[in-house]
Coordinates of N, CA and C in Angstrom, one line a residue:
X20 N 8.6 0.0 116.1 CA 7.1 0.5 116.0 C 7.2 2.0 115.5
X21 N 8.4 2.7 116.2 CA 8.4 4.0 115.8 C 9.1 4.3 114.4
X22 N 9.9 3.1 113.7 CA 10.1 3.2 112.4 C 9.0 3.1 111.5
X23 N 8.1 2.3 111.8 CA 7.0 2.2 111.0 C 6.2 3.5 110.9
X24 N 6.0 4.2 112.3 CA 5.2 5.5 112.2 C 6.0 6.6 111.2
X25 N 7.4 6.4 111.4 CA 8.2 7.6 110.8 C 8.3 7.2 109.4
X26 N 8.1 6.2 108.8 CA 8.0 5.7 107.4 C 6.7 6.2 106.7
X27 N 5.6 5.8 107.8 CA 4.4 6.2 107.3 C 4.3 7.8 107.3
X28 N 4.5 8.4 108.1 CA 4.5 9.8 108.2 C 5.4 10.6 106.9
X29 N 6.4 10.0 106.7 CA 7.2 10.4 105.7 C 6.5 10.2 104.4
X30 N 6.2 9.0 104.1 CA 5.3 8.7 102.9 C 4.2 9.6 102.8
X31 N 3.4 9.9 104.0 CA 2.4 10.7 103.9 C 2.7 12.2 103.4
X32 N 3.8 12.7 103.8 CA 4.3 14.0 103.5 C 4.6 14.0 102.3
X33 N 5.3 13.1 101.5 CA 5.7 13.0 100.2 C 4.4 13.0 99.4
X34 N 3.5 12.2 99.7 CA 2.1 12.1 98.9 C 1.5 13.5 98.8
X35 N 1.4 14.2 99.9 CA 0.9 15.6 100.1 C 1.8 16.3 99.2
X36 N 3.2 16.2 99.2 CA 3.9 17.3 98.4 C 3.5 17.0 96.8
X37 N 3.5 15.8 96.6 CA 3.3 15.5 95.1 C 1.8 16.1 94.8
X38 N 0.7 15.8 95.7 CA -0.5 15.9 95.4 C -0.6 17.7 95.1
X39 N 0.3 18.3 96.0 CA 0.5 19.8 95.7 C 1.0 20.4 94.5
X40 N 1.8 19.8 94.2 CA 2.7 19.8 92.9 C 1.7 19.6 91.6
X41 N 1.1 18.5 91.8 CA 0.2 18.2 90.6 C -0.9 19.2 90.6
X42 N -1.4 19.6 91.7 CA -2.5 20.8 91.7 C -1.8 22.0 91.2
X43 N -0.8 22.4 91.6 CA -0.2 23.7 91.1 C 0.1 23.6 89.4
X44 N 0.7 22.4 89.1 CA 0.9 22.3 87.6 C -0.4 22.3 86.8
X45 N -1.4 21.8 87.5 CA -3.0 21.9 86.7 C -3.5 23.4 86.7
X46 N -3.2 24.2 87.8 CA -3.8 25.4 87.9 C -2.7 26.3 86.8
X47 N -1.5 26.2 87.0 CA -0.6 26.9 86.0 C -1.0 26.7 84.6
X48 N -1.1 25.3 84.0 CA -1.4 24.9 82.9 C -3.0 25.5 82.4
X49 N -3.8 25.5 83.4 CA -5.0 26.1 82.9 C -5.0 27.6 82.9
X50 N -4.3 28.3 83.5 CA -4.0 29.7 83.4 C -3.3 30.2 82.1
X51 N -2.3 29.3 81.6 CA -1.5 29.5 80.5 C -2.4 29.2 79.3
X52 N -3.4 28.3 79.1 CA -4.2 28.1 78.2 C -5.1 29.1 78.0
X53 N -5.7 29.8 79.1 CA -6.7 30.6 78.9 C -6.1 32.0 78.3
X54 N -4.8 32.4 79.0 CA -4.2 33.3 78.4 C -3.6 33.2 76.9
X55 N -3.4 32.1 76.4 CA -3.2 31.6 74.9 C -4.3 32.0 74.0
X56 N -5.5 31.5 74.3 CA -6.6 31.5 73.6 C -7.0 33.0 73.6
X57 N -6.9 33.7 74.7 CA -7.4 35.2 74.7 C -6.4 36.0 73.7
X58 N -5.1 35.6 73.6 CA -4.3 36.3 72.6 C -4.4 36.0 71.3
X59 N -4.8 34.6 71.1 CA -5.1 34.1 69.7 C -6.4 34.7 69.0
X60 N -7.2 35.1 69.8 CA -8.4 35.9 69.2 C -8.4 37.3 68.8
X61 N -9.0 37.6 67.8 CA -8.7 38.9 67.3 C -10.1 39.7 67.3
X62 N -10.2 40.9 67.5 CA -11.2 41.7 67.3 C -11.7 42.0 65.8
X63 N -10.6 42.2 64.9 CA -10.7 42.4 63.6 C -10.6 41.4 62.6
X64 N -10.0 40.1 62.8 CA -9.7 39.2 61.7 C -10.3 38.0 62.2
X65 N -10.8 37.3 61.4 CA -11.5 35.8 61.8 C -11.2 35.0 60.7
X66 N -10.7 33.9 61.0 CA -10.7 32.6 59.9 C -12.1 31.9 60.0
X67 N -12.8 32.1 58.7 CA -13.9 31.4 58.8 C -13.8 29.9 58.4
X68 N -13.0 29.5 57.6 CA -12.6 28.1 57.4 C -11.2 27.7 56.8
X69 N -11.0 26.8 56.9 CA -9.4 26.3 56.5 C -9.5 25.0 55.9
X70 N -8.4 24.8 54.7 CA -8.6 23.5 54.3 C -7.1 23.1 53.9
X71 N -6.6 22.1 54.6 CA -5.1 21.7 54.3 C -4.9 21.1 52.8
X72 N -3.9 21.5 52.3 CA -3.9 20.8 50.7 C -2.6 20.0 50.7
X73 N -2.0 19.8 52.0 CA -0.8 19.0 51.9 C 0.0 19.3 53.0
X74 N 1.4 18.9 53.1 CA 2.2 19.1 54.1 C 2.5 20.7 54.0
X75 N 2.3 21.5 55.0 CA 2.6 23.0 54.9 C 2.0 23.7 53.8
X76 N 0.8 23.2 53.4 CA -0.1 24.0 52.3 C -1.5 24.3 52.7
X77 N -2.0 25.3 52.8 CA -3.7 25.6 53.2 C -4.1 26.4 52.5
X78 N -5.1 26.5 52.4 CA -6.2 27.7 51.9 C -7.1 28.0 53.1
X79 N -7.3 29.4 53.2 CA -8.2 29.8 54.3 C -9.3 30.7 53.7
X80 N -10.3 30.8 54.2 CA -11.2 31.9 54.0 C -11.2 32.8 55.3
X81 N -10.8 34.2 55.2 CA -10.6 35.0 56.3 C -11.6 36.2 56.0
X82 N -11.9 36.8 57.2 CA -12.9 37.7 57.3 C -12.2 39.0 57.9
X83 N -12.0 40.0 57.3 CA -11.3 41.2 57.9 C -12.5 42.4 57.8
X84 N -13.0 42.7 58.8 CA -14.2 43.7 59.1 C -15.4 43.0 58.2
X85 N -15.7 43.8 57.2 CA -16.8 43.3 56.3 C -16.3 42.5 54.9
X86 N -15.0 42.6 54.8 CA -14.3 41.9 53.6 C -14.1 40.5 53.9
X87 N -14.1 39.8 52.9 CA -13.9 38.3 52.6 C -12.7 37.8 51.9
X88 N -11.7 37.0 52.3 CA -10.6 37.1 51.3 C -10.3 35.5 51.4
X89 N -9.9 34.9 50.1 CA -9.3 33.6 50.1 C -8.1 33.8 50.0
X90 N -7.2 33.1 51.1 CA -5.7 33.2 51.2 C -5.0 31.8 51.0
X91 N -4.0 31.8 50.2 CA -3.2 30.8 50.1 C -1.8 30.8 51.2
X92 N -1.7 29.5 51.9 CA -0.9 29.5 53.0 C 0.2 28.4 52.8
X93 N 1.6 28.9 52.7 CA 2.8 27.8 52.6 C 3.5 28.2 53.8
X94 N 4.5 27.4 54.1 CA 5.3 27.4 55.2 C 6.3 28.9 55.1
X95 N 6.3 29.3 53.7 CA 7.3 30.5 53.6 C 6.4 31.9 53.5
X96 N 5.2 31.7 52.9 CA 4.4 32.8 52.6 C 2.8 32.7 52.7
X97 N 2.0 34.0 52.5 CA 0.8 33.8 52.6 C 0.5 34.8 51.3
X98 N -0.4 34.3 50.6 CA -0.7 35.0 49.3 C -2.4 35.1 49.2
X99 N -2.6 36.4 48.9 CA -4.1 36.7 48.9 C -4.6 36.3 47.5
X100 N -5.5 35.3 47.4 CA -5.6 34.8 46.0 C -7.1 35.4 45.3
X101 N -8.0 35.8 46.3 CA -9.4 36.5 45.7 C -9.9 37.1 47.0
X102 N -10.8 38.2 46.3 CA -11.6 38.5 47.5 C -13.0 38.2 47.0
X103 N -13.7 37.6 48.2 CA -14.9 36.9 48.0 C -16.1 37.7 48.4
X104 N -17.3 37.5 47.8 CA -18.5 38.3 48.1 C -19.1 37.1 49.0
X105 N -19.9 37.6 50.0 CA -20.9 36.7 50.6 C -21.6 35.6 50.0
X106 N -22.0 36.2 48.6 CA -22.8 35.2 47.8 C -21.7 34.1 47.4
X107 N -20.6 34.0 47.3 CA -19.6 33.3 46.8 C -19.6 32.0 47.9
X108 N -19.9 32.2 49.1 CA -19.7 31.5 50.2 C -21.0 30.5 50.4
X109 N -21.2 29.3 49.7 CA -22.2 28.5 49.9 C -21.6 27.3 50.5
X110 N -22.3 26.8 51.5 CA -22.0 25.6 52.3 C -21.9 24.2 51.5
X111 N -20.8 23.6 51.3 CA -20.8 22.6 50.5 C -21.4 21.4 51.5
X112 N -22.1 20.3 50.7 CA -22.6 19.2 51.1 C -21.6 18.2 51.1
X113 N -21.4 17.3 52.2 CA -20.4 16.3 52.2 C -20.8 15.2 51.2
X114 N -19.8 14.7 50.5 CA -20.3 13.7 49.3 C -19.9 12.2 50.0
X115 N -20.9 11.5 49.8 CA -20.8 9.9 50.5 C -20.3 9.3 48.9
X116 N -19.0 8.5 49.5 CA -18.5 7.8 48.2 C -19.6 6.6 48.0
X117 N -19.9 6.2 46.7 CA -20.6 5.0 46.7 C -19.8 3.8 46.3
X118 N -19.7 3.2 47.2 CA -18.7 1.9 47.3 C -19.5 0.7 47.2
X119 N -19.1 -0.3 46.2 CA -19.7 -1.5 46.3 C -19.3 -2.2 47.6
X120 N -20.0 -3.5 47.7 CA -19.8 -4.3 49.0 C -18.2 -4.7 49.1
X121 N -17.7 -4.3 50.1 CA -16.2 -4.6 50.2 C -16.2 -6.1 50.3
X122 N -16.9 -7.1 51.1 CA -16.8 -8.5 50.9 C -16.6 -8.9 49.6
X123 N -17.7 -8.5 48.8 CA -17.7 -9.2 47.6 C -16.3 -8.8 46.7
X124 N -15.7 -7.5 46.9 CA -14.7 -7.0 46.1 C -13.4 -7.9 46.8
X125 N -13.4 -8.4 48.0 CA -12.2 -8.9 48.6 C -12.4 -10.4 48.1
X126 N -13.6 -10.9 48.1 CA -13.6 -12.5 47.6 C -13.3 -12.4 46.0
X127 N -13.7 -11.4 45.3 CA -13.2 -11.3 43.8 C -11.5 -11.5 43.9
X128 N -11.0 -10.7 44.6 CA -9.6 -10.6 44.5 C -8.8 -12.0 44.8
X129 N -9.5 -12.5 46.1 CA -9.0 -13.8 46.4 C -9.0 -14.9 45.4
X130 N -10.2 -14.9 44.6 CA -10.6 -15.8 43.6 C -9.5 -15.7 42.6
X131 N -9.1 -14.3 42.3 CA -8.2 -14.0 41.0 C -6.5 -14.6 41.5
X132 N -6.4 -14.4 42.6 CA -5.2 -14.9 43.1 C -5.0 -16.3 43.3
X133 N -6.2 -17.1 43.6 CA -6.2 -18.5 43.6 C -6.0 -19.0 42.2
X134 N -6.8 -18.3 41.2 CA -6.5 -18.9 39.7 C -5.4 -18.6 39.2
X135 N -4.5 -17.7 39.6 CA -3.3 -17.3 39.1 C -2.4 -18.6 39.5
X136 N -2.5 -18.9 40.7 CA -1.7 -20.0 41.4 C -1.8 -21.3 40.7
X137 N -3.0 -21.7 40.2 CA -3.3 -22.9 39.5 C -3.0 -23.0 38.2

């Protein structure tokens, strides 16, 4: 009987320690995340928009004070491509692709494959 109580109490202590470690890990990660966000924010520079152009290549619209720049970014360098005016920045509409019915296209492909086999 004492063995069962001893095992139960040691298991309870182990679970409490595990819960404590998980809680501390949660609090530390939350603190580190808050510090990282605070350090990544700038009072003078803002990235208004960014577009990836491939692996390690991107273009960004950045605002420094009242000036707006189009910047090219690669893994090795950043290049100022142009200075923009607020009038140059017009929000683009998302374009939807006009696609024919997929089922019909797939059926046509299947028919062509069957006809080639015959």
